[in-house]
Amino acid sequence: MDTSNSFVLETHNLSKIYKGVQALTDLNLTVKQHSIFGFLGPNGAGKTTTIKLLLGLARPTSGSALVFGHDIRRESVTIRKRVGYLAQEPRYYEHMTARETLRFTAGFFYSGPAPGIEKRVAETLELVGLADKADRPVQGFSGGERQRLGIAQAQINYPDLLILDEPAASLDPQGRHDVLEVMERLRKHTTIFYSTHILSDVQRVSDTVSILDHGKLICQAPIEELLNSSGAPIFTLAIKGETEKARLCVSSLPWVVVIQTKPVKNHVSWEVTVSDESLAEAQLLNLVQSSGEVSVLEFGRRKVNLEDYYLRLTEGGKNE
């Protein structure tokens, strides 16, 4: 690494105006080495604009950015030698096979003996799960296979940073699963910076997430930290029987903030918001079971969903 710290990518008040429209405003990001960084935001938020600036495909209106310690304005060629890039909609020569496609791409980076190039092509096909389809024409590939081939192209030169623009946006569930699995495998080889608007993907594979809305950065944090700070703990219970006595007992506890109840067929569902998570974990279930003629069918802490947090931060949540 060229930098003295562990950041692969840093931006400082990076901004871009297109024809009088502010596409990106004072973006400040830091991406750590060997992380999977989810760049999250709705369509039109400025994600692709940011990627184009980082790759030197567009020039910032103001602000700056460093990739491997190199300035994106003056040293974009140096940066691109160490970056692999997958565009949102990759294009191929449809008559070529996957192996021929990677061999063609590898030719831009390697000039050594042919066996060495073939070895690298074979390794990359194996890495993205296309070894068994290596000699099939690309025109017969599914959407997920095409995206994995695109990742293979981006990875062929052993990049220190892999930038993926909406790698799973248009795929069916199986295709998305396969692409995310490849990204997880690549973690040990490179740093991954990928844009997306699919929240479940971010929650599954990312170490760190940033949320962009209308060209402005709303937050950036390790995903576990972000989710754990997204609200008071809530415990869920499914209860059957005479629940009123239990409800009165639990609601009188000083660490219980509110109980929301909802009838569900032959039982009642509770959502208990608490101020002390450790006390709730230790006492709540026993208190409910011992305070009336009830049986508890289910008990646990409600899983925090990134979507809840995201909607609270973006305009969609504000307008609800």
Tab-separated table of C-alpha atoms in Angstrom:
chain	number	residue	atom	x	y	z
A	1	MET	CA	0.000	0.000	0.000
A	2	ASP	CA	1.105	3.551	-0.727
A	3	THR	CA	-0.668	5.073	2.264
A	4	SER	CA	0.568	5.001	5.826
A	5	ASN	CA	-2.836	3.889	7.119
A	6	SER	CA	-5.149	1.031	6.186
A	7	PHE	CA	-7.456	3.057	3.925
A	8	VAL	CA	-7.642	1.988	0.299
A	9	LEU	CA	-9.965	4.833	-0.607
A	10	GLU	CA	-10.593	8.280	0.902
A	11	THR	CA	-12.751	11.128	-0.341
A	12	HIS	CA	-12.739	14.674	0.982
A	13	ASN	CA	-15.774	16.879	0.228
A	14	LEU	CA	-16.027	15.254	-3.194
A	15	SER	CA	-18.694	17.022	-5.270
A	16	LYS	CA	-20.026	16.936	-8.817
A	17	ILE	CA	-22.403	19.197	-10.724
A	18	TYR	CA	-23.838	18.022	-14.063
A	19	LYS	CA	-25.394	20.768	-16.196
A	20	GLY	CA	-26.422	22.787	-13.167
A	21	VAL	CA	-27.673	19.753	-11.195
A	22	GLN	CA	-25.867	18.866	-7.961
A	23	ALA	CA	-25.284	15.127	-8.373
A	24	LEU	CA	-22.907	14.740	-5.424
A	25	THR	CA	-22.326	17.033	-2.445
A	26	ASP	CA	-19.314	17.027	-0.094
A	27	LEU	CA	-18.859	13.255	0.025
A	28	ASN	CA	-16.483	12.012	2.729
A	29	LEU	CA	-15.786	8.270	2.680
A	30	THR	CA	-13.061	5.991	4.001
A	31	VAL	CA	-12.753	2.377	2.859
A	32	LYS	CA	-10.498	-0.011	4.769
A	33	GLN	CA	-8.258	-2.593	3.160
A	34	HIS	CA	-9.788	-6.079	2.694
A	35	SER	CA	-13.279	-4.934	3.620
A	36	ILE	CA	-16.553	-5.346	1.759
A	37	PHE	CA	-17.958	-1.838	1.617
A	38	GLY	CA	-21.643	-1.453	0.718
A	39	PHE	CA	-22.432	1.880	-0.955
A	40	LEU	CA	-26.174	2.054	-0.457
A	41	GLY	CA	-28.774	4.396	-1.880
A	42	PRO	CA	-31.866	4.611	-4.074
A	43	ASN	CA	-31.569	4.911	-7.840
A	44	GLY	CA	-30.353	8.391	-8.716
A	45	ALA	CA	-28.681	8.966	-5.343
A	46	GLY	CA	-25.239	9.568	-6.889
A	47	LYS	CA	-23.652	6.127	-6.544
A	48	THR	CA	-22.608	5.703	-10.186
A	49	THR	CA	-21.411	9.318	-10.300
A	50	THR	CA	-19.120	8.580	-7.346
A	51	ILE	CA	-17.711	5.491	-9.058
A	52	LYS	CA	-17.009	7.402	-12.263
A	53	LEU	CA	-15.134	10.054	-10.281
A	54	LEU	CA	-13.040	7.436	-8.471
A	55	LEU	CA	-12.092	5.776	-11.763
A	56	GLY	CA	-11.217	9.015	-13.525
A	57	LEU	CA	-14.147	8.651	-15.957
A	58	ALA	CA	-15.477	12.017	-14.780
A	59	ARG	CA	-13.814	14.982	-13.095
A	60	PRO	CA	-15.019	16.351	-9.754
A	61	THR	CA	-16.387	19.869	-9.605
A	62	SER	CA	-14.750	20.304	-6.205
A	63	GLY	CA	-13.208	18.256	-3.444
A	64	SER	CA	-10.681	15.447	-3.777
A	65	ALA	CA	-10.163	11.715	-3.413
A	66	LEU	CA	-7.249	9.343	-2.941
A	67	VAL	CA	-7.138	5.715	-4.084
A	68	PHE	CA	-4.045	3.867	-2.785
A	69	GLY	CA	-2.794	7.341	-1.846
A	70	HIS	CA	-2.965	8.531	-5.485
A	71	ASP	CA	-4.989	11.574	-6.461
A	72	ILE	CA	-7.926	10.784	-8.772
A	73	ARG	CA	-7.393	13.962	-10.807
A	74	ARG	CA	-3.687	13.606	-11.558
A	75	GLU	CA	-3.018	9.874	-11.251
A	76	SER	CA	-6.088	8.087	-12.594
A	77	VAL	CA	-4.041	5.874	-14.949
A	78	THR	CA	-1.911	4.637	-12.047
A	79	ILE	CA	-5.055	3.972	-10.019
A	80	ARG	CA	-6.780	2.025	-12.779
A	81	LYS	CA	-3.855	-0.383	-13.067
A	82	ARG	CA	-4.717	-1.618	-9.583
A	83	VAL	CA	-8.512	-1.561	-9.827
A	84	GLY	CA	-10.987	-4.047	-11.256
A	85	TYR	CA	-14.334	-2.611	-12.380
A	86	LEU	CA	-17.710	-4.146	-13.185
A	87	ALA	CA	-20.153	-1.765	-14.861
A	88	GLN	CA	-23.845	-1.941	-14.012
A	89	GLU	CA	-24.683	-3.596	-17.342
A	90	PRO	CA	-21.593	-5.425	-18.669
A	91	ARG	CA	-21.380	-6.151	-22.397
A	92	TYR	CA	-19.707	-9.129	-24.073
A	93	TYR	CA	-18.903	-10.567	-27.471
A	94	GLU	CA	-21.788	-13.012	-27.361
A	95	HIS	CA	-20.186	-15.633	-29.626
A	96	MET	CA	-17.129	-15.991	-27.393
A	97	THR	CA	-16.962	-18.518	-24.575
A	98	ALA	CA	-16.276	-17.576	-20.968
A	99	ARG	CA	-12.708	-18.844	-21.326
A	100	GLU	CA	-12.149	-16.855	-24.522
A	101	THR	CA	-13.608	-13.747	-22.892
A	102	LEU	CA	-11.211	-13.939	-19.958
A	103	ARG	CA	-8.291	-14.807	-22.210
A	104	PHE	CA	-9.070	-11.687	-24.272
A	105	THR	CA	-9.277	-9.520	-21.126
A	106	ALA	CA	-6.100	-11.000	-19.656
A	107	GLY	CA	-4.267	-9.991	-22.828
A	108	PHE	CA	-4.527	-6.342	-21.772
A	109	PHE	CA	-2.615	-7.057	-18.551
A	110	TYR	CA	-0.219	-9.944	-19.213
A	111	SER	CA	2.384	-10.525	-21.895
A	112	GLY	CA	4.067	-13.582	-20.407
A	113	PRO	CA	3.999	-17.213	-21.582
A	114	ALA	CA	0.635	-18.527	-22.760
A	115	PRO	CA	0.513	-21.328	-20.150
A	116	GLY	CA	0.727	-18.726	-17.384
A	117	ILE	CA	-2.194	-16.801	-18.841
A	118	GLU	CA	-4.233	-19.990	-19.230
A	119	LYS	CA	-3.543	-20.868	-15.600
A	120	ARG	CA	-4.791	-17.470	-14.472
A	121	VAL	CA	-7.931	-17.780	-16.624
A	122	ALA	CA	-8.666	-21.226	-15.180
A	123	GLU	CA	-8.127	-20.006	-11.602
A	124	THR	CA	-10.503	-17.100	-12.123
A	125	LEU	CA	-13.218	-19.257	-13.684
A	126	GLU	CA	-12.985	-21.565	-10.677
A	127	LEU	CA	-13.113	-18.617	-8.284
A	128	VAL	CA	-16.426	-17.338	-9.678
A	129	GLY	CA	-17.985	-20.775	-10.105
A	130	LEU	CA	-17.917	-20.930	-13.912
A	131	ALA	CA	-15.338	-23.673	-14.449
A	132	ASP	CA	-18.009	-26.097	-15.655
A	133	LYS	CA	-19.299	-23.523	-18.174
A	134	ALA	CA	-15.918	-22.271	-19.336
A	135	ASP	CA	-16.340	-23.364	-22.955
A	136	ARG	CA	-19.955	-22.353	-23.525
A	137	PRO	CA	-20.805	-19.221	-25.563
A	138	VAL	CA	-21.743	-16.246	-23.393
A	139	GLN	CA	-24.988	-15.766	-25.336
A	140	GLY	CA	-26.459	-18.756	-23.495
A	141	PHE	CA	-25.560	-17.520	-20.018
A	142	SER	CA	-28.166	-16.578	-17.418
A	143	GLY	CA	-28.151	-13.133	-15.815
A	144	GLY	CA	-26.314	-14.402	-12.754
A	145	GLU	CA	-23.711	-16.195	-14.853
A	146	ARG	CA	-23.120	-13.043	-16.893
A	147	GLN	CA	-22.572	-11.025	-13.715
A	148	ARG	CA	-20.157	-13.617	-12.349
A	149	LEU	CA	-18.271	-13.519	-15.648
A	150	GLY	CA	-18.129	-9.745	-15.281
A	151	ILE	CA	-16.639	-10.117	-11.809
A	152	ALA	CA	-14.133	-12.589	-13.265
A	153	GLN	CA	-13.104	-10.024	-15.889
A	154	ALA	CA	-12.682	-7.391	-13.197
A	155	GLN	CA	-10.636	-9.808	-11.062
A	156	ILE	CA	-8.384	-11.170	-13.813
A	157	ASN	CA	-5.517	-8.756	-13.079
A	158	TYR	CA	-5.384	-9.429	-9.299
A	159	PRO	CA	-6.695	-5.958	-8.436
A	160	ASP	CA	-6.124	-4.413	-5.016
A	161	LEU	CA	-9.591	-2.854	-5.223
A	162	LEU	CA	-12.699	-4.271	-6.900
A	163	ILE	CA	-15.429	-1.732	-7.746
A	164	LEU	CA	-18.817	-3.239	-8.604
A	165	ASP	CA	-21.715	-1.059	-9.742
A	166	GLU	CA	-25.039	-2.708	-8.783
A	167	PRO	CA	-23.686	-6.247	-9.309
A	168	ALA	CA	-26.952	-8.013	-8.382
A	169	ALA	CA	-29.597	-5.426	-9.225
A	170	SER	CA	-31.403	-7.196	-12.063
A	171	LEU	CA	-30.969	-10.803	-10.970
A	172	ASP	CA	-33.406	-13.391	-9.671
A	173	PRO	CA	-32.898	-14.717	-6.102
A	174	GLN	CA	-30.621	-17.568	-7.219
A	175	GLY	CA	-28.509	-15.237	-9.350
A	176	ARG	CA	-28.156	-12.762	-6.481
A	177	HIS	CA	-27.204	-15.564	-4.094
A	178	ASP	CA	-24.468	-16.762	-6.462
A	179	VAL	CA	-23.026	-13.272	-6.982
A	180	LEU	CA	-22.963	-12.524	-3.246
A	181	GLU	CA	-21.280	-15.862	-2.606
A	182	VAL	CA	-18.543	-14.953	-5.092
A	183	MET	CA	-18.055	-11.597	-3.371
A	184	GLU	CA	-17.611	-13.334	-0.021
A	185	ARG	CA	-14.982	-15.648	-1.545
A	186	LEU	CA	-13.094	-12.681	-2.990
A	187	ARG	CA	-12.772	-10.998	0.414
A	188	LYS	CA	-9.368	-12.601	1.111
A	189	HIS	CA	-7.990	-11.489	-2.265
A	190	THR	CA	-9.015	-7.850	-2.495
A	191	THR	CA	-11.034	-4.933	-1.136
A	192	ILE	CA	-14.576	-4.720	-2.517
A	193	PHE	CA	-16.468	-1.450	-2.958
A	194	TYR	CA	-19.910	-2.049	-4.409
A	195	SER	CA	-22.977	0.076	-4.957
A	196	THR	CA	-26.488	-1.257	-4.509
A	197	HIS	CA	-30.046	-0.357	-3.587
A	198	ILE	CA	-30.843	-3.883	-2.317
A	199	LEU	CA	-30.771	-3.684	1.468
A	200	SER	CA	-30.790	-7.409	2.184
A	201	ASP	CA	-27.617	-7.847	0.112
A	202	VAL	CA	-25.832	-5.191	2.148
A	203	GLN	CA	-26.895	-6.772	5.418
A	204	ARG	CA	-25.662	-10.176	4.288
A	205	VAL	CA	-22.143	-9.498	2.998
A	206	SER	CA	-20.920	-6.026	4.020
A	207	ASP	CA	-18.498	-5.091	6.786
A	208	THR	CA	-19.224	-1.392	6.453
A	209	VAL	CA	-22.124	0.464	4.903
A	210	SER	CA	-22.659	4.039	3.818
A	211	ILE	CA	-26.036	5.485	2.884
A	212	LEU	CA	-26.290	8.089	0.133
A	213	ASP	CA	-29.470	10.044	-0.601
A	214	HIS	CA	-29.905	12.872	-3.140
A	215	GLY	CA	-26.126	13.066	-3.530
A	216	LYS	CA	-25.454	13.502	0.197
A	217	LEU	CA	-23.896	11.038	2.605
A	218	ILE	CA	-26.303	10.331	5.464
A	219	CYS	CA	-24.156	7.908	7.448
A	220	GLN	CA	-21.196	5.544	7.347
A	221	ALA	CA	-20.520	2.864	9.957
A	222	PRO	CA	-19.644	-0.799	10.455
A	223	ILE	CA	-22.901	-2.592	9.785
A	224	GLU	CA	-23.177	-4.203	13.226
A	225	GLU	CA	-22.624	-0.844	14.919
A	226	LEU	CA	-25.209	0.785	12.691
A	227	LEU	CA	-27.835	-1.852	13.379
A	228	ASN	CA	-27.178	-2.006	17.113
A	229	SER	CA	-27.614	1.751	17.414
A	230	SER	CA	-30.790	1.916	15.350
A	231	GLY	CA	-33.268	1.959	18.249
A	232	ALA	CA	-34.292	0.584	21.643
A	233	PRO	CA	-34.198	-3.221	22.024
A	234	ILE	CA	-37.484	-4.983	21.254
A	235	PHE	CA	-38.384	-8.497	22.396
A	236	THR	CA	-41.137	-10.506	20.736
A	237	LEU	CA	-43.366	-13.105	22.370
A	238	ALA	CA	-46.154	-15.315	21.094
A	239	ILE	CA	-48.442	-16.049	24.070
A	240	LYS	CA	-51.452	-18.301	24.486
A	241	GLY	CA	-53.959	-18.218	27.370
A	242	GLU	CA	-55.161	-15.527	29.799
A	243	THR	CA	-52.645	-12.787	29.024
A	244	GLU	CA	-54.053	-9.732	30.838
A	245	LYS	CA	-52.478	-10.508	34.224
A	246	ALA	CA	-49.108	-11.139	32.563
A	247	ARG	CA	-49.373	-7.909	30.579
A	248	LEU	CA	-50.090	-5.833	33.706
A	249	CYS	CA	-47.177	-7.451	35.524
A	250	VAL	CA	-44.708	-6.836	32.712
A	251	SER	CA	-45.879	-3.278	31.960
A	252	SER	CA	-45.233	-2.271	35.593
A	253	LEU	CA	-41.516	-3.063	35.310
A	254	PRO	CA	-39.307	0.065	35.269
A	255	TRP	CA	-37.244	-1.171	32.301
A	256	VAL	CA	-40.267	-1.877	30.084
A	257	VAL	CA	-40.993	1.109	27.842
A	258	VAL	CA	-44.079	-0.098	25.981
A	259	ILE	CA	-45.919	-3.305	25.072
A	260	GLN	CA	-47.617	-3.570	21.705
A	261	THR	CA	-50.111	-6.429	21.421
A	262	LYS	CA	-51.731	-7.977	18.368
A	263	PRO	CA	-54.124	-10.930	18.156
A	264	VAL	CA	-52.902	-13.675	15.793
A	265	LYS	CA	-55.357	-16.566	15.238
A	266	ASN	CA	-55.223	-18.623	18.464
A	267	HIS	CA	-52.590	-16.586	20.325
A	268	VAL	CA	-51.438	-13.029	21.037
A	269	SER	CA	-48.259	-11.449	19.719
A	270	TRP	CA	-46.323	-9.024	21.937
A	271	GLU	CA	-43.580	-6.577	21.032
A	272	VAL	CA	-41.954	-5.390	24.258
A	273	THR	CA	-39.679	-2.345	23.957
A	274	VAL	CA	-37.183	-2.205	26.826
A	275	SER	CA	-34.568	0.187	28.149
A	276	ASP	CA	-32.337	-2.503	29.663
A	277	GLU	CA	-31.551	-5.353	27.293
A	278	SER	CA	-29.649	-7.485	29.809
A	279	LEU	CA	-32.494	-7.430	32.343
A	280	ALA	CA	-35.000	-8.291	29.634
A	281	GLU	CA	-32.914	-11.250	28.490
A	282	ALA	CA	-32.546	-12.517	32.059
A	283	GLN	CA	-36.049	-11.912	33.437
A	284	LEU	CA	-38.733	-11.239	30.844
A	285	LEU	CA	-39.540	-14.797	29.817
A	286	ASN	CA	-39.680	-16.111	33.423
A	287	LEU	CA	-41.880	-13.204	34.527
A	288	VAL	CA	-44.408	-13.825	31.785
A	289	GLN	CA	-44.536	-17.563	32.436
A	290	SER	CA	-44.958	-17.156	36.204
A	291	SER	CA	-47.503	-14.334	36.195
A	292	GLY	CA	-50.633	-16.041	34.877
A	293	GLU	CA	-52.207	-18.963	33.107
A	294	VAL	CA	-50.264	-18.539	29.904
A	295	SER	CA	-47.919	-20.537	27.724
A	296	VAL	CA	-45.180	-18.851	25.705
A	297	LEU	CA	-44.969	-20.257	22.188
A	298	GLU	CA	-42.091	-18.063	20.980
A	299	PHE	CA	-39.608	-15.683	22.612
A	300	GLY	CA	-36.625	-13.729	21.309
A	301	ARG	CA	-35.180	-10.386	20.460
A	302	ARG	CA	-36.563	-8.898	17.271
A	303	LYS	CA	-33.951	-8.982	14.561
A	304	VAL	CA	-32.989	-5.503	13.476
A	305	ASN	CA	-33.621	-4.978	9.786
A	306	LEU	CA	-31.442	-2.578	7.824
A	307	GLU	CA	-34.551	-1.539	5.902
A	308	ASP	CA	-36.123	-0.050	9.046
A	309	TYR	CA	-33.041	2.062	9.693
A	310	TYR	CA	-32.640	3.020	6.050
A	311	LEU	CA	-36.238	4.231	5.725
A	312	ARG	CA	-35.909	6.329	8.847
A	313	LEU	CA	-32.903	8.110	7.373
A	314	THR	CA	-34.013	8.621	3.787
A	315	GLU	CA	-36.870	10.646	2.430
A	316	GLY	CA	-39.092	7.583	2.084
A	317	GLY	CA	-39.150	7.117	5.829
A	318	LYS	CA	-39.748	10.792	6.535
A	319	ASN	CA	-42.840	10.846	4.413
A	320	GLU	CA	-44.534	7.843	5.942
